[in-house]
Amino acid sequence: MAGTAREPLWQRIQNAVLERLRAGEFAERFPGELELVAEYGVSRTTVRRALTQLRADGVVSAERGKRPRLHPARDVEQPLGSLYSLHATVRTTERSQRSVVRRLDVHADGVIADHLGLDGSAPLVHVERLRLAGEEPLALDRVWLPADRASCLLDADLTHTGVYAVLARCANLRLDRGRETIRAVVLTPADCATLGCAPGSAGLSIHRLSHAKGVPLEWRHTLVRGDRFTLTATFTGAAGS
């Protein structure tokens, strides 16, 4: 059973079950509590704790007196037309939300600086996070901001907090305008491994340039799983729309 000695036993059971779910092992039938007790050699209390968290994450239902069953996957749905936060969007699905920070540093990047209208040597805060919804990978998110305005991010815990919330609280910066370019892509083998999806899976590549009071402040690139994210648009038939 995968896991580290630091993890509680129930969490190790949960992680093992999630790995089997990702592999499609329970597509036809999810095992009952007693089956999991026998298979993993743990107490029923431990199994129930693992199932409680899986239920909280929207993965399974575990009603009293009934066999646990899988919930059909529910997309994270994002309406277009507003400057949104993926952190806030995931919260609307009632899934647990967290990020694994893969990189948080300051460096220069001439290409990104050009997008932000800065000199190529300008220091930029770079944040790279793996975004999870219900403990399942959803997106690989990379963001760059001018270091002279966003240095407070370097001391922030971004595990359960969004970049925008930190900027508003620590730097009094609020993004008020943005433009996104969204393109369908075939995810690379490396991206599929990171996002926990099958080789050759489809994804969305989203580039965003955001402004605060007319000044470019954020360049962001997000790779999101195509099977877990839905974009919606509302429109009317008014002339010229």
Coordinates of C-alpha atoms in Angstrom, one line a residue, residues 120-217:
G120 CA 13.2 41.8 -20.4
S121 CA 15.4 41.9 -17.3
A122 CA 12.5 42.8 -15.0
P123 CA 12.3 40.3 -12.1
L124 CA 9.0 38.3 -12.1
V125 CA 7.3 36.3 -9.4
H126 CA 6.7 32.9 -10.9
V127 CA 4.1 30.5 -9.3
E128 CA 3.5 27.0 -10.6
R129 CA 0.8 24.9 -9.0
L130 CA -0.9 21.6 -9.6
R131 CA -4.6 22.4 -8.9
L132 CA -6.7 19.6 -7.4
A133 CA -10.5 19.2 -7.0
G134 CA -11.6 16.5 -4.6
E135 CA -8.0 15.3 -4.4
E136 CA -8.1 14.6 -8.2
P137 CA -5.7 16.6 -10.5
L138 CA -7.6 19.3 -12.5
A139 CA -5.1 21.7 -13.9
L140 CA -1.5 22.7 -14.1
D141 CA -1.4 26.5 -13.5
R142 CA 1.6 28.8 -14.1
V143 CA 1.4 32.5 -13.3
W144 CA 3.9 35.4 -13.6
L145 CA 3.6 38.9 -12.0
P146 CA 6.0 41.8 -11.6
A147 CA 8.1 41.2 -8.5
D148 CA 7.9 44.8 -7.4
R149 CA 4.1 44.5 -7.0
A150 CA 3.6 40.9 -6.1
S151 CA 6.5 40.0 -3.8
C152 CA 4.0 39.2 -1.0
L153 CA 3.2 36.0 -2.8
L154 CA 6.6 34.6 -1.9
D155 CA 5.6 34.4 1.8
A156 CA 2.1 33.1 1.2
D157 CA 0.7 29.6 1.8
L158 CA -1.0 29.0 -1.6
T159 CA -2.1 25.4 -0.7
H160 CA -5.7 26.4 0.1
T161 CA -5.7 30.1 -0.9
G162 CA -5.9 31.7 -4.4
V163 CA -3.3 34.1 -5.8
Y164 CA -6.0 36.8 -6.3
A165 CA -7.1 36.6 -2.6
V166 CA -3.4 37.0 -1.5
L167 CA -2.8 40.0 -3.8
A168 CA -6.0 41.7 -2.5
R169 CA -5.1 41.1 1.1
C170 CA -1.4 41.8 1.1
A171 CA -0.8 44.2 -1.7
N172 CA -4.2 45.8 -2.2
L173 CA -4.2 44.7 -5.8
R174 CA -7.4 43.7 -7.5
L175 CA -7.5 42.6 -11.1
D176 CA -10.3 44.3 -13.0
R177 CA -9.9 43.3 -16.6
G178 CA -8.5 40.4 -18.6
R179 CA -8.4 38.6 -21.9
E180 CA -8.2 34.9 -22.4
T181 CA -7.2 32.7 -25.4
I182 CA -8.5 29.1 -25.1
R183 CA -7.3 26.4 -27.4
A184 CA -8.0 22.6 -27.5
V185 CA -4.8 20.6 -27.2
V186 CA -3.6 17.0 -26.9
L187 CA -1.7 16.8 -23.6
T188 CA 1.9 15.7 -23.7
P189 CA 2.9 12.5 -22.0
A190 CA 4.5 14.5 -19.2
D191 CA 1.4 16.6 -18.7
C192 CA -0.8 13.5 -18.7
A193 CA 1.4 12.0 -16.0
T194 CA 1.2 15.2 -13.9
L195 CA -2.6 15.5 -14.4
G196 CA -3.3 11.9 -13.8
C197 CA -5.0 11.2 -17.1
A198 CA -4.5 8.6 -19.9
P199 CA -1.9 9.2 -22.5
G200 CA -3.2 11.2 -25.5
S201 CA -6.0 12.9 -23.4
A202 CA -7.5 16.2 -24.5
G203 CA -7.0 19.4 -22.6
L204 CA -7.6 23.1 -22.8
S205 CA -4.6 25.5 -23.0
I206 CA -5.7 28.8 -21.5
H207 CA -3.5 32.0 -21.7
R208 CA -4.6 35.0 -19.7
L209 CA -3.4 38.6 -19.6
S210 CA -5.0 40.5 -16.7
H211 CA -4.9 44.1 -15.8
A212 CA -5.3 46.2 -12.6
K213 CA -6.4 49.8 -13.2
G214 CA -5.3 49.6 -16.9
V215 CA -1.8 48.2 -16.1
P216 CA -0.8 44.7 -17.2
L217 CA -0.2 42.7 -14.0

